[in-house]
PDB file of N, CA and C in Angstrom:
ATOM      1  N   MET A   1       1.106  -1.368  -0.008  1.00  0.00           N
ATOM      2  CA  MET A   1      -0.045   0.046   0.108  1.00  0.00           C
ATOM      3  C   MET A   1       0.884   1.268  -0.265  1.00  0.00           C
ATOM      4  N   VAL A   2       0.503   2.256  -0.510  1.00  0.00           N
ATOM      5  CA  VAL A   2       1.207   3.391  -0.951  1.00  0.00           C
ATOM      6  C   VAL A   2       0.897   4.601   0.195  1.00  0.00           C
ATOM      7  N   THR A   3       1.691   5.152   0.732  1.00  0.00           N
ATOM      8  CA  THR A   3       1.366   5.737   2.361  1.00  0.00           C
ATOM      9  C   THR A   3       1.860   7.246   1.598  1.00  0.00           C
ATOM     10  N   ILE A   4       1.384   8.450   2.189  1.00  0.00           N
ATOM     11  CA  ILE A   4       1.791   9.614   2.163  1.00  0.00           C
ATOM     12  C   ILE A   4       3.505   9.866   2.590  1.00  0.00           C
ATOM     13  N   ASP A   5       3.641   9.002   3.327  1.00  0.00           N
ATOM     14  CA  ASP A   5       5.213   9.155   3.458  1.00  0.00           C
ATOM     15  C   ASP A   5       6.163   8.602   2.184  1.00  0.00           C
ATOM     16  N   SER A   6       6.191   7.672   1.429  1.00  0.00           N
ATOM     17  CA  SER A   6       6.502   7.021   0.516  1.00  0.00           C
ATOM     18  C   SER A   6       6.289   8.094  -0.781  1.00  0.00           C
ATOM     19  N   ILE A   7       5.452   8.554  -0.999  1.00  0.00           N
ATOM     20  CA  ILE A   7       4.718   9.617  -2.077  1.00  0.00           C
ATOM     21  C   ILE A   7       5.969  10.856  -1.639  1.00  0.00           C
ATOM     22  N   LEU A   8       5.751  11.283  -0.585  1.00  0.00           N
ATOM     23  CA  LEU A   8       6.841  12.418  -0.085  1.00  0.00           C
ATOM     24  C   LEU A   8       7.953  12.106  -0.362  1.00  0.00           C
ATOM     25  N   GLN A   9       8.502  11.357  -0.069  1.00  0.00           N
ATOM     26  CA  GLN A   9       9.569  10.742  -0.155  1.00  0.00           C
ATOM     27  C   GLN A   9      10.338  10.428  -1.903  1.00  0.00           C
ATOM     28  N   ILE A  10       9.364  10.247  -2.328  1.00  0.00           N
ATOM     29  CA  ILE A  10       9.951  10.414  -4.448  1.00  0.00           C
ATOM     30  C   ILE A  10       9.711  11.749  -4.591  1.00  0.00           C
ATOM     31  N   LEU A  11       8.740  12.537  -4.150  1.00  0.00           N
ATOM     32  CA  LEU A  11       8.596  13.714  -4.524  1.00  0.00           C
ATOM     33  C   LEU A  11       9.999  14.490  -4.027  1.00  0.00           C
ATOM     34  N   LEU A  12      10.246  14.147  -2.844  1.00  0.00           N
ATOM     35  CA  LEU A  12      11.851  14.773  -2.705  1.00  0.00           C
ATOM     36  C   LEU A  12      12.846  14.414  -3.153  1.00  0.00           C
ATOM     37  N   VAL A  13      12.880  13.457  -3.549  1.00  0.00           N
ATOM     38  CA  VAL A  13      13.862  12.967  -4.513  1.00  0.00           C
ATOM     39  C   VAL A  13      14.007  13.278  -6.026  1.00  0.00           C
ATOM     40  N   LEU A  14      12.685  13.527  -6.515  1.00  0.00           N
ATOM     41  CA  LEU A  14      12.652  14.057  -7.803  1.00  0.00           C
ATOM     42  C   LEU A  14      13.171  15.383  -7.769  1.00  0.00           C
ATOM     43  N   MET A  15      12.657  16.286  -6.732  1.00  0.00           N
ATOM     44  CA  MET A  15      13.214  17.614  -6.717  1.00  0.00           C
ATOM     45  C   MET A  15      14.598  17.887  -6.337  1.00  0.00           C
ATOM     46  N   VAL A  16      15.468  17.057  -5.586  1.00  0.00           N
ATOM     47  CA  VAL A  16      16.792  17.083  -5.471  1.00  0.00           C
ATOM     48  C   VAL A  16      17.198  16.814  -6.971  1.00  0.00           C
ATOM     49  N   VAL A  17      16.892  15.747  -7.678  1.00  0.00           N
ATOM     50  CA  VAL A  17      17.458  15.725  -9.059  1.00  0.00           C
ATOM     51  C   VAL A  17      17.327  16.609  -9.683  1.00  0.00           C
ATOM     52  N   GLN A  18      15.576  17.370  -9.321  1.00  0.00           N
ATOM     53  CA  GLN A  18      16.009  18.964 -10.694  1.00  0.00           C
ATOM     54  C   GLN A  18      16.806  19.762 -10.165  1.00  0.00           C
ATOM     55  N   VAL A  19      17.293  19.728  -8.759  1.00  0.00           N
ATOM     56  CA  VAL A  19      17.983  20.790  -8.601  1.00  0.00           C
ATOM     57  C   VAL A  19      19.393  20.828  -9.042  1.00  0.00           C
ATOM     58  N   VAL A  20      20.186  19.485  -9.067  1.00  0.00           N
ATOM     59  CA  VAL A  20      21.334  19.306  -9.292  1.00  0.00           C
ATOM     60  C   VAL A  20      21.358  19.418 -10.821  1.00  0.00           C
ATOM     61  N   GLY A  21      20.352  18.764 -11.390  1.00  0.00           N
ATOM     62  CA  GLY A  21      20.226  18.992 -12.799  1.00  0.00           C
ATOM     63  C   GLY A  21      20.096  20.549 -13.201  1.00  0.00           C
ATOM     64  N   PHE A  22      19.778  21.301 -12.698  1.00  0.00           N
ATOM     65  CA  PHE A  22      19.892  22.279 -13.049  1.00  0.00           C
ATOM     66  C   PHE A  22      20.865  22.907 -12.746  1.00  0.00           C
ATOM     67  N   PHE A  23      21.354  22.957 -11.460  1.00  0.00           N
ATOM     68  CA  PHE A  23      23.287  23.523 -11.501  1.00  0.00           C
ATOM     69  C   PHE A  23      23.745  23.007 -12.361  1.00  0.00           C
ATOM     70  N   VAL A  24      23.960  21.645 -12.796  1.00  0.00           N
ATOM     71  CA  VAL A  24      24.637  21.020 -14.186  1.00  0.00           C
ATOM     72  C   VAL A  24      24.257  21.714 -15.393  1.00  0.00           C
ATOM     73  N   LEU A  25      23.267  22.253 -15.407  1.00  0.00           N
ATOM     74  CA  LEU A  25      22.786  22.813 -16.618  1.00  0.00           C
ATOM     75  C   LEU A  25      23.587  23.997 -17.027  1.00  0.00           C
ATOM     76  N   LEU A  26      23.385  25.348 -15.485  1.00  0.00           N
ATOM     77  CA  LEU A  26      23.969  26.439 -15.143  1.00  0.00           C
ATOM     78  C   LEU A  26      25.556  26.529 -15.344  1.00  0.00           C
ATOM     79  N   ILE A  27      26.390  25.274 -14.731  1.00  0.00           N
ATOM     80  CA  ILE A  27      27.522  25.031 -14.981  1.00  0.00           C
ATOM     81  C   ILE A  27      27.823  24.916 -16.636  1.00  0.00           C
ATOM     82  N   GLU A  28      26.886  24.249 -17.444  1.00  0.00           N
ATOM     83  CA  GLU A  28      27.207  23.699 -18.698  1.00  0.00           C
ATOM     84  C   GLU A  28      27.131  25.512 -19.583  1.00  0.00           C
ATOM     85  N   ILE A  29      25.819  26.151 -19.470  1.00  0.00           N
ATOM     86  CA  ILE A  29      25.973  27.208 -20.210  1.00  0.00           C
ATOM     87  C   ILE A  29      27.165  28.283 -19.918  1.00  0.00           C
ATOM     88  N   PHE A  30      27.630  28.379 -18.316  1.00  0.00           N
ATOM     89  CA  PHE A  30      28.635  29.157 -18.123  1.00  0.00           C
ATOM     90  C   PHE A  30      29.584  28.727 -18.834  1.00  0.00           C
ATOM     91  N   LYS A  31      30.171  27.575 -19.241  1.00  0.00           N
ATOM     92  CA  LYS A  31      31.601  27.067 -19.897  1.00  0.00           C
ATOM     93  C   LYS A  31      30.988  27.873 -21.376  1.00  0.00           C
ATOM     94  N   LEU A  32      29.927  27.173 -21.777  1.00  0.00           N
ATOM     95  CA  LEU A  32      29.669  27.777 -23.242  1.00  0.00           C
ATOM     96  C   LEU A  32      29.773  29.034 -23.487  1.00  0.00           C
ATOM     97  N   SER A  33      29.405  29.907 -22.506  1.00  0.00           N
ATOM     98  CA  SER A  33      29.411  31.406 -22.469  1.00  0.00           C
ATOM     99  C   SER A  33      30.842  31.595 -22.914  1.00  0.00           C
ATOM    100  N   ARG A  34      31.632  31.131 -21.587  1.00  0.00           N
ATOM    101  CA  ARG A  34      33.186  31.535 -21.852  1.00  0.00           C
ATOM    102  C   ARG A  34      33.878  31.117 -22.959  1.00  0.00           C
ATOM    103  N   LEU A  35      33.607  29.741 -23.687  1.00  0.00           N
ATOM    104  CA  LEU A  35      34.128  29.571 -24.645  1.00  0.00           C
ATOM    105  C   LEU A  35      33.717  30.691 -26.343  1.00  0.00           C
ATOM    106  N   ILE A  36      32.413  30.827 -26.191  1.00  0.00           N
ATOM    107  CA  ILE A  36      32.377  32.274 -26.969  1.00  0.00           C
ATOM    108  C   ILE A  36      32.460  33.159 -26.724  1.00  0.00           C
ATOM    109  N   ARG A  37      33.019  33.626 -25.744  1.00  0.00           N
ATOM    110  CA  ARG A  37      33.870  35.001 -25.383  1.00  0.00           C
ATOM    111  C   ARG A  37      35.121  34.911 -25.949  1.00  0.00           C
ATOM    112  N   GLN A  38      35.461  33.395 -25.690  1.00  0.00           N
ATOM    113  CA  GLN A  38      36.842  33.098 -26.103  1.00  0.00           C
ATOM    114  C   GLN A  38      37.043  33.520 -27.497  1.00  0.00           C
ATOM    115  N   GLU A  39      36.056  32.395 -28.369  1.00  0.00           N
ATOM    116  CA  GLU A  39      36.277  32.904 -29.834  1.00  0.00           C
ATOM    117  C   GLU A  39      36.258  34.181 -30.304  1.00  0.00           C
ATOM    118  N   LYS A  40      35.299  35.033 -29.800  1.00  0.00           N
ATOM    119  CA  LYS A  40      35.072  36.269 -30.410  1.00  0.00           C
ATOM    120  C   LYS A  40      36.372  36.897 -30.208  1.00  0.00           C
ATOM    121  N   TYR A  41      37.108  36.820 -28.998  1.00  0.00           N
ATOM    122  CA  TYR A  41      38.501  37.385 -28.822  1.00  0.00           C
ATOM    123  C   TYR A  41      39.291  36.998 -29.737  1.00  0.00           C
ATOM    124  N   ASP A  42      39.329  35.686 -29.992  1.00  0.00           N
ATOM    125  CA  ASP A  42      40.260  35.230 -31.004  1.00  0.00           C
ATOM    126  C   ASP A  42      40.085  35.802 -32.223  1.00  0.00           C
ATOM    127  N   ILE A  43      39.043  36.227 -32.668  1.00  0.00           N
ATOM    128  CA  ILE A  43      38.298  36.402 -34.264  1.00  0.00           C
ATOM    129  C   ILE A  43      38.626  38.115 -34.217  1.00  0.00           C
ATOM    130  N   SER A  44      38.583  38.701 -33.094  1.00  0.00           N
ATOM    131  CA  SER A  44      38.951  40.400 -32.914  1.00  0.00           C
ATOM    132  C   SER A  44      40.552  40.557 -32.994  1.00  0.00           C
ATOM    133  N   ARG A  45      41.036  39.473 -32.430  1.00  0.00           N
ATOM    134  CA  ARG A  45      42.653  39.483 -32.322  1.00  0.00           C
ATOM    135  C   ARG A  45      42.988  39.285 -33.818  1.00  0.00           C
ATOM    136  N   PHE A  46      42.476  38.153 -34.375  1.00  0.00           N
ATOM    137  CA  PHE A  46      42.723  37.942 -35.847  1.00  0.00           C
ATOM    138  C   PHE A  46      42.604  38.738 -37.093  1.00  0.00           C
ATOM    139  N   GLU A  47      41.693  39.964 -36.582  1.00  0.00           N
ATOM    140  CA  GLU A  47      41.032  40.813 -37.811  1.00  0.00           C
ATOM    141  C   GLU A  47      42.103  42.101 -37.316  1.00  0.00           C
ATOM    142  N   LYS A  48      42.443  42.624 -36.059  1.00  0.00           N
ATOM    143  CA  LYS A  48      43.021  43.119 -35.345  1.00  0.00           C
ATOM    144  C   LYS A  48      44.987  43.258 -36.298  1.00  0.00           C
ATOM    145  N   ASP A  49      45.509  42.177 -36.042  1.00  0.00           N
ATOM    146  CA  ASP A  49      46.156  41.621 -36.451  1.00  0.00           C
ATOM    147  C   ASP A  49      46.733  41.677 -37.997  1.00  0.00           C
ATOM    148  N   LEU A  50      45.620  41.186 -38.947  1.00  0.00           N
ATOM    149  CA  LEU A  50      45.636  41.525 -40.448  1.00  0.00           C
ATOM    150  C   LEU A  50      45.464  42.866 -40.593  1.00  0.00           C
ATOM    151  N   GLY A  51      44.984  43.550 -39.804  1.00  0.00           N
ATOM    152  CA  GLY A  51      44.809  44.793 -40.205  1.00  0.00           C
ATOM    153  C   GLY A  51      45.854  45.770 -39.841  1.00  0.00           C
ATOM    154  N   SER A  52      46.805  45.163 -38.930  1.00  0.00           N
ATOM    155  CA  SER A  52      48.212  45.891 -38.823  1.00  0.00           C
ATOM    156  C   SER A  52      49.128  45.483 -40.081  1.00  0.00           C
ATOM    157  N   LEU A  53      49.063  43.872 -40.531  1.00  0.00           N
ATOM    158  CA  LEU A  53      49.938  43.893 -41.624  1.00  0.00           C
ATOM    159  C   LEU A  53      49.484  44.863 -43.009  1.00  0.00           C
ATOM    160  N   GLU A  54      47.902  45.295 -42.833  1.00  0.00           N
ATOM    161  CA  GLU A  54      47.829  45.593 -44.242  1.00  0.00           C
ATOM    162  C   GLU A  54      48.612  47.003 -43.953  1.00  0.00           C
ATOM    163  N   ALA A  55      48.094  47.624 -42.626  1.00  0.00           N
ATOM    164  CA  ALA A  55      48.486  49.263 -42.737  1.00  0.00           C
ATOM    165  C   ALA A  55      50.090  49.421 -43.196  1.00  0.00           C
ATOM    166  N   ARG A  56      50.986  48.543 -43.102  1.00  0.00           N
ATOM    167  CA  ARG A  56      52.586  48.468 -43.386  1.00  0.00           C
ATOM    168  C   ARG A  56      52.242  47.719 -44.879  1.00  0.00           C
ATOM    169  N   GLY A  57      51.305  47.704 -45.466  1.00  0.00           N
ATOM    170  CA  GLY A  57      51.338  47.698 -47.080  1.00  0.00           C
ATOM    171  C   GLY A  57      51.875  46.183 -47.527  1.00  0.00           C
ATOM    172  N   GLU A  58      51.860  45.473 -46.599  1.00  0.00           N
ATOM    173  CA  GLU A  58      52.585  43.678 -46.935  1.00  0.00           C
ATOM    174  C   GLU A  58      51.719  43.143 -47.800  1.00  0.00           C
ATOM    175  N   HIS A  59      50.318  43.617 -47.888  1.00  0.00           N
ATOM    176  CA  HIS A  59      49.478  42.390 -49.017  1.00  0.00           C
ATOM    177  C   HIS A  59      49.635  43.097 -50.448  1.00  0.00           C
ATOM    178  N   LYS A  60      50.564  44.047 -50.550  1.00  0.00           N
ATOM    179  CA  LYS A  60      51.115  44.410 -51.864  1.00  0.00           C
ATOM    180  C   LYS A  60      52.721  43.807 -52.310  1.00  0.00           C
ATOM    181  N   ALA A  61      53.322  43.452 -51.370  1.00  0.00           N
ATOM    182  CA  ALA A  61      54.478  42.767 -51.909  1.00  0.00           C
ATOM    183  C   ALA A  61      53.972  41.523 -52.452  1.00  0.00           C
ATOM    184  N   GLU A  62      55.500  41.314 -53.260  1.00  0.00           N
ATOM    185  CA  GLU A  62      55.523  39.834 -53.980  1.00  0.00           C
ATOM    186  C   GLU A  62      55.582  38.956 -53.069  1.00  0.00           C
ATOM    187  N   GLU A  63      56.063  38.633 -52.247  1.00  0.00           N
ATOM    188  CA  GLU A  63      56.768  37.634 -51.288  1.00  0.00           C
ATOM    189  C   GLU A  63      56.015  38.104 -49.997  1.00  0.00           C
ATOM    190  N   PRO A  64      55.472  37.095 -49.789  1.00  0.00           N
ATOM    191  CA  PRO A  64      54.593  37.132 -47.826  1.00  0.00           C
ATOM    192  C   PRO A  64      56.208  37.472 -47.153  1.00  0.00           C
ATOM    193  N   SER A  65      55.510  38.067 -45.949  1.00  0.00           N
ATOM    194  CA  SER A  65      56.865  38.705 -45.035  1.00  0.00           C
ATOM    195  C   SER A  65      56.637  37.467 -44.123  1.00  0.00           C
ATOM    196  N   ASP A  66      57.929  37.894 -43.329  1.00  0.00           N
ATOM    197  CA  ASP A  66      58.125  36.793 -42.076  1.00  0.00           C
ATOM    198  C   ASP A  66      56.812  36.932 -40.980  1.00  0.00           C
ATOM    199  N   GLN A  67      56.622  38.750 -41.054  1.00  0.00           N
ATOM    200  CA  GLN A  67      55.232  39.149 -40.341  1.00  0.00           C
ATOM    201  C   GLN A  67      54.054  37.864 -40.435  1.00  0.00           C
ATOM    202  N   LEU A  68      53.692  38.360 -41.890  1.00  0.00           N
ATOM    203  CA  LEU A  68      52.745  37.521 -42.365  1.00  0.00           C
ATOM    204  C   LEU A  68      52.855  36.033 -41.621  1.00  0.00           C
ATOM    205  N   LYS A  69      53.889  35.230 -42.113  1.00  0.00           N
ATOM    206  CA  LYS A  69      54.328  33.943 -41.878  1.00  0.00           C
ATOM    207  C   LYS A  69      54.045  33.482 -40.599  1.00  0.00           C
ATOM    208  N   GLU A  70      54.489  34.596 -39.439  1.00  0.00           N
ATOM    209  CA  GLU A  70      54.244  34.581 -38.160  1.00  0.00           C
ATOM    210  C   GLU A  70      52.534  34.485 -37.773  1.00  0.00           C
ATOM    211  N   TYR A  71      51.797  35.458 -38.629  1.00  0.00           N
ATOM    212  CA  TYR A  71      50.450  35.289 -37.904  1.00  0.00           C
ATOM    213  C   TYR A  71      49.819  34.424 -38.406  1.00  0.00           C
ATOM    214  N   VAL A  72      50.077  33.688 -39.610  1.00  0.00           N
ATOM    215  CA  VAL A  72      49.541  32.213 -39.888  1.00  0.00           C
ATOM    216  C   VAL A  72      49.510  31.649 -39.161  1.00  0.00           C
ATOM    217  N   ASP A  73      51.120  31.257 -38.334  1.00  0.00           N
ATOM    218  CA  ASP A  73      51.192  30.453 -37.589  1.00  0.00           C
ATOM    219  C   ASP A  73      50.372  30.495 -36.176  1.00  0.00           C
ATOM    220  N   ARG A  74      50.240  31.739 -36.020  1.00  0.00           N
ATOM    221  CA  ARG A  74      49.439  32.261 -34.513  1.00  0.00           C
ATOM    222  C   ARG A  74      48.329  32.016 -35.186  1.00  0.00           C
ATOM    223  N   ALA A  75      47.770  32.089 -35.991  1.00  0.00           N
ATOM    224  CA  ALA A  75      46.020  31.580 -36.425  1.00  0.00           C
ATOM    225  C   ALA A  75      46.001  30.421 -36.343  1.00  0.00           C
ATOM    226  N   ARG A  76      46.841  29.613 -36.917  1.00  0.00           N
ATOM    227  CA  ARG A  76      46.911  28.231 -36.487  1.00  0.00           C
ATOM    228  C   ARG A  76      47.145  27.661 -35.336  1.00  0.00           C
ATOM    229  N   ALA A  77      47.833  28.095 -34.469  1.00  0.00           N
ATOM    230  CA  ALA A  77      47.920  27.847 -33.026  1.00  0.00           C
ATOM    231  C   ALA A  77      46.573  27.860 -32.874  1.00  0.00           C
ATOM    232  N   LYS A  78      45.837  28.823 -32.756  1.00  0.00           N
ATOM    233  CA  LYS A  78      44.524  29.504 -32.020  1.00  0.00           C
ATOM    234  C   LYS A  78      43.145  28.580 -32.563  1.00  0.00           C
ATOM    235  N   GLY A  79      43.507  27.369 -33.702  1.00  0.00           N
ATOM    236  CA  GLY A  79      43.241  26.487 -34.118  1.00  0.00           C
ATOM    237  C   GLY A  79      42.207  27.143 -34.806  1.00  0.00           C
ATOM    238  N   ILE A  80      42.474  28.086 -35.699  1.00  0.00           N
ATOM    239  CA  ILE A  80      41.877  28.740 -36.763  1.00  0.00           C
ATOM    240  C   ILE A  80      42.110  27.895 -38.236  1.00  0.00           C
ATOM    241  N   PRO A  81      41.104  27.059 -38.731  1.00  0.00           N
ATOM    242  CA  PRO A  81      41.529  26.311 -40.405  1.00  0.00           C
ATOM    243  C   PRO A  81      42.046  27.640 -41.333  1.00  0.00           C
ATOM    244  N   ASP A  82      42.843  26.599 -41.953  1.00  0.00           N
ATOM    245  CA  ASP A  82      43.229  27.296 -43.424  1.00  0.00           C
ATOM    246  C   ASP A  82      42.452  27.612 -43.945  1.00  0.00           C
ATOM    247  N   THR A  83      41.356  27.346 -44.259  1.00  0.00           N
ATOM    248  CA  THR A  83      40.581  27.847 -45.184  1.00  0.00           C
ATOM    249  C   THR A  83      40.136  29.453 -44.887  1.00  0.00           C
ATOM    250  N   GLU A  84      39.627  29.269 -43.046  1.00  0.00           N
ATOM    251  CA  GLU A  84      39.400  30.681 -42.794  1.00  0.00           C
ATOM    252  C   GLU A  84      40.337  31.813 -43.093  1.00  0.00           C
ATOM    253  N   ILE A  85      41.662  30.775 -42.912  1.00  0.00           N
ATOM    254  CA  ILE A  85      42.818  32.193 -42.953  1.00  0.00           C
ATOM    255  C   ILE A  85      42.420  32.600 -44.458  1.00  0.00           C
ATOM    256  N   ARG A  86      42.617  31.712 -45.436  1.00  0.00           N
ATOM    257  CA  ARG A  86      42.664  31.991 -46.966  1.00  0.00           C
ATOM    258  C   ARG A  86      41.857  33.149 -47.274  1.00  0.00           C
ATOM    259  N   GLN A  87      40.201  32.912 -46.915  1.00  0.00           N
ATOM    260  CA  GLN A  87      39.456  33.307 -46.872  1.00  0.00           C
ATOM    261  C   GLN A  87      39.549  34.739 -46.196  1.00  0.00           C
ATOM    262  N   LYS A  88      39.824  35.285 -45.093  1.00  0.00           N
ATOM    263  CA  LYS A  88      40.057  36.332 -44.436  1.00  0.00           C
ATOM    264  C   LYS A  88      41.078  37.186 -45.187  1.00  0.00           C
ATOM    265  N   LEU A  89      41.979  36.714 -46.007  1.00  0.00           N
ATOM    266  CA  LEU A  89      43.174  37.283 -46.472  1.00  0.00           C
ATOM    267  C   LEU A  89      42.947  37.546 -47.837  1.00  0.00           C
ATOM    268  N   GLU A  90      42.403  36.791 -48.726  1.00  0.00           N
ATOM    269  CA  GLU A  90      41.441  37.354 -49.852  1.00  0.00           C
ATOM    270  C   GLU A  90      40.555  38.326 -50.195  1.00  0.00           C
ATOM    271  N   GLU A  91      39.520  37.940 -48.599  1.00  0.00           N
ATOM    272  CA  GLU A  91      38.951  39.257 -48.767  1.00  0.00           C
ATOM    273  C   GLU A  91      39.336  40.590 -48.361  1.00  0.00           C
ATOM    274  N   ARG A  92      40.705  40.591 -47.933  1.00  0.00           N
ATOM    275  CA  ARG A  92      40.944  42.029 -47.327  1.00  0.00           C
ATOM    276  C   ARG A  92      42.264  42.371 -48.637  1.00  0.00           C
ATOM    277  N   GLY A  93      42.242  41.720 -49.703  1.00  0.00           N
ATOM    278  CA  GLY A  93      43.105  42.286 -50.430  1.00  0.00           C
ATOM    279  C   GLY A  93      44.490  41.680 -50.656  1.00  0.00           C
ATOM    280  N   TRP A  94      44.898  40.361 -50.355  1.00  0.00           N
ATOM    281  CA  TRP A  94      45.710  39.989 -50.479  1.00  0.00           C
ATOM    282  C   TRP A  94      45.898  39.096 -51.796  1.00  0.00           C
ATOM    283  N   LYS A  95      47.030  38.842 -52.460  1.00  0.00           N
ATOM    284  CA  LYS A  95      47.156  37.928 -53.673  1.00  0.00           C
ATOM    285  C   LYS A  95      46.920  36.624 -53.290  1.00  0.00           C
ATOM    286  N   THR A  96      46.308  36.101 -54.082  1.00  0.00           N
ATOM    287  CA  THR A  96      46.102  34.237 -54.102  1.00  0.00           C
ATOM    288  C   THR A  96      47.597  33.923 -54.041  1.00  0.00           C
ATOM    289  N   GLU A  97      48.496  34.274 -55.026  1.00  0.00           N
ATOM    290  CA  GLU A  97      49.676  33.844 -54.654  1.00  0.00           C
ATOM    291  C   GLU A  97      50.422  33.665 -53.455  1.00  0.00           C
ATOM    292  N   GLN A  98      50.581  34.743 -52.946  1.00  0.00           N
ATOM    293  CA  GLN A  98      51.064  35.320 -51.656  1.00  0.00           C
ATOM    294  C   GLN A  98      50.307  34.485 -50.414  1.00  0.00           C
ATOM    295  N   VAL A  99      48.961  34.151 -50.808  1.00  0.00           N
ATOM    296  CA  VAL A  99      48.265  33.580 -49.846  1.00  0.00           C
ATOM    297  C   VAL A  99      48.951  31.858 -49.894  1.00  0.00           C
ATOM    298  N   ASP A 100      48.917  31.336 -51.301  1.00  0.00           N
ATOM    299  CA  ASP A 100      49.167  29.971 -51.026  1.00  0.00           C
ATOM    300  C   ASP A 100      50.753  29.705 -50.641  1.00  0.00           C
ATOM    301  N   LYS A 101      51.650  30.682 -50.594  1.00  0.00           N
ATOM    302  CA  LYS A 101      52.776  30.758 -50.318  1.00  0.00           C
ATOM    303  C   LYS A 101      52.896  30.900 -48.959  1.00  0.00           C
ATOM    304  N   VAL A 102      52.437  31.558 -48.569  1.00  0.00           N
ATOM    305  CA  VAL A 102      52.656  31.591 -46.501  1.00  0.00           C
ATOM    306  C   VAL A 102      51.696  30.486 -45.885  1.00  0.00           C
ATOM    307  N   LEU A 103      50.674  30.122 -46.722  1.00  0.00           N
ATOM    308  CA  LEU A 103      50.044  29.192 -46.346  1.00  0.00           C
ATOM    309  C   LEU A 103      50.693  27.557 -46.654  1.00  0.00           C
ATOM    310  N   GLY A 104      51.853  27.282 -47.246  1.00  0.00           N
ATOM    311  CA  GLY A 104      52.271  26.379 -47.615  1.00  0.00           C
ATOM    312  C   GLY A 104      53.716  26.519 -46.967  1.00  0.00           C
ATOM    313  N   THR A 105      54.028  27.839 -46.764  1.00  0.00           N
ATOM    314  CA  THR A 105      55.614  28.389 -46.315  1.00  0.00           C
ATOM    315  C   THR A 105      55.675  28.309 -44.817  1.00  0.00           C
ATOM    316  N   ALA A 106      54.495  28.632 -44.235  1.00  0.00           N
ATOM    317  CA  ALA A 106      54.293  28.968 -42.738  1.00  0.00           C
ATOM    318  C   ALA A 106      54.191  27.595 -42.204  1.00  0.00           C
ATOM    319  N   SER A 107      54.749  27.478 -40.431  1.00  0.00           N
ATOM    320  CA  SER A 107      54.886  25.967 -40.169  1.00  0.00           C
ATOM    321  C   SER A 107      53.366  25.161 -40.177  1.00  0.00           C
ATOM    322  N   SER A 108      54.023  23.883 -40.695  1.00  0.00           N
ATOM    323  CA  SER A 108      52.621  23.198 -40.673  1.00  0.00           C
ATOM    324  C   SER A 108      52.059  22.701 -39.646  1.00  0.00           C
ATOM    325  N   ALA A 109      51.614  23.736 -38.756  1.00  0.00           N
ATOM    326  CA  ALA A 109      50.808  22.985 -37.518  1.00  0.00           C
ATOM    327  C   ALA A 109      49.522  22.155 -37.942  1.00  0.00           C
ATOM    328  N   PRO A 110      49.013  21.437 -37.294  1.00  0.00           N
ATOM    329  CA  PRO A 110      48.044  20.920 -37.564  1.00  0.00           C
ATOM    330  C   PRO A 110      46.816  21.557 -37.440  1.00  0.00           C
ATOM    331  N   THR A 111      45.463  21.506 -38.267  1.00  0.00           N
ATOM    332  CA  THR A 111      44.631  22.393 -38.497  1.00  0.00           C
ATOM    333  C   THR A 111      43.395  21.959 -38.392  1.00  0.00           C
ATOM    334  N   LYS A 112      42.573  22.380 -38.090  1.00  0.00           N
ATOM    335  CA  LYS A 112      41.322  21.971 -37.977  1.00  0.00           C
ATOM    336  C   LYS A 112      40.425  21.500 -39.367  1.00  0.00           C
ATOM    337  N   PRO A 113      39.734  20.571 -39.690  1.00  0.00           N
ATOM    338  CA  PRO A 113      39.095  20.152 -40.922  1.00  0.00           C
ATOM    339  C   PRO A 113      38.292  21.174 -41.122  1.00  0.00           C
TER     340      PRO A 113
END
C-alpha cells in the first residue's frame, strides 16, 4: 500500500534530482558562454593582426613577409583552419599567390578540418 510518506519521499528525491540537474545545466551554460567569449576575442585579435599587416602595405608585396608567416602560425595555433585564414586574407586584398605561398611555407601546425 502506498503511503503519504513514500509519496513525499519520491517527490523529495525528484526535487533533489531537478535541483542538481539545474546546477549542472548552469555550469554547462557558463562554460559555453566562456568559450564563445574566447572565440570572439580570437577572431577580433585575428582581424586586428591582419589590419596591422595591411597598414604596413605587406599585402601588396610579391613575397609574403616573415610577419605574415608568423601571423598565419599564430592563427593556426589558435585553431583557425587554413580555409578561414585564406578567406580572410583574400577578402582583405591579399594576392592568391601570396596566400598560397604563406600557407605552404608557414609552419605546418595541425589545423582543424
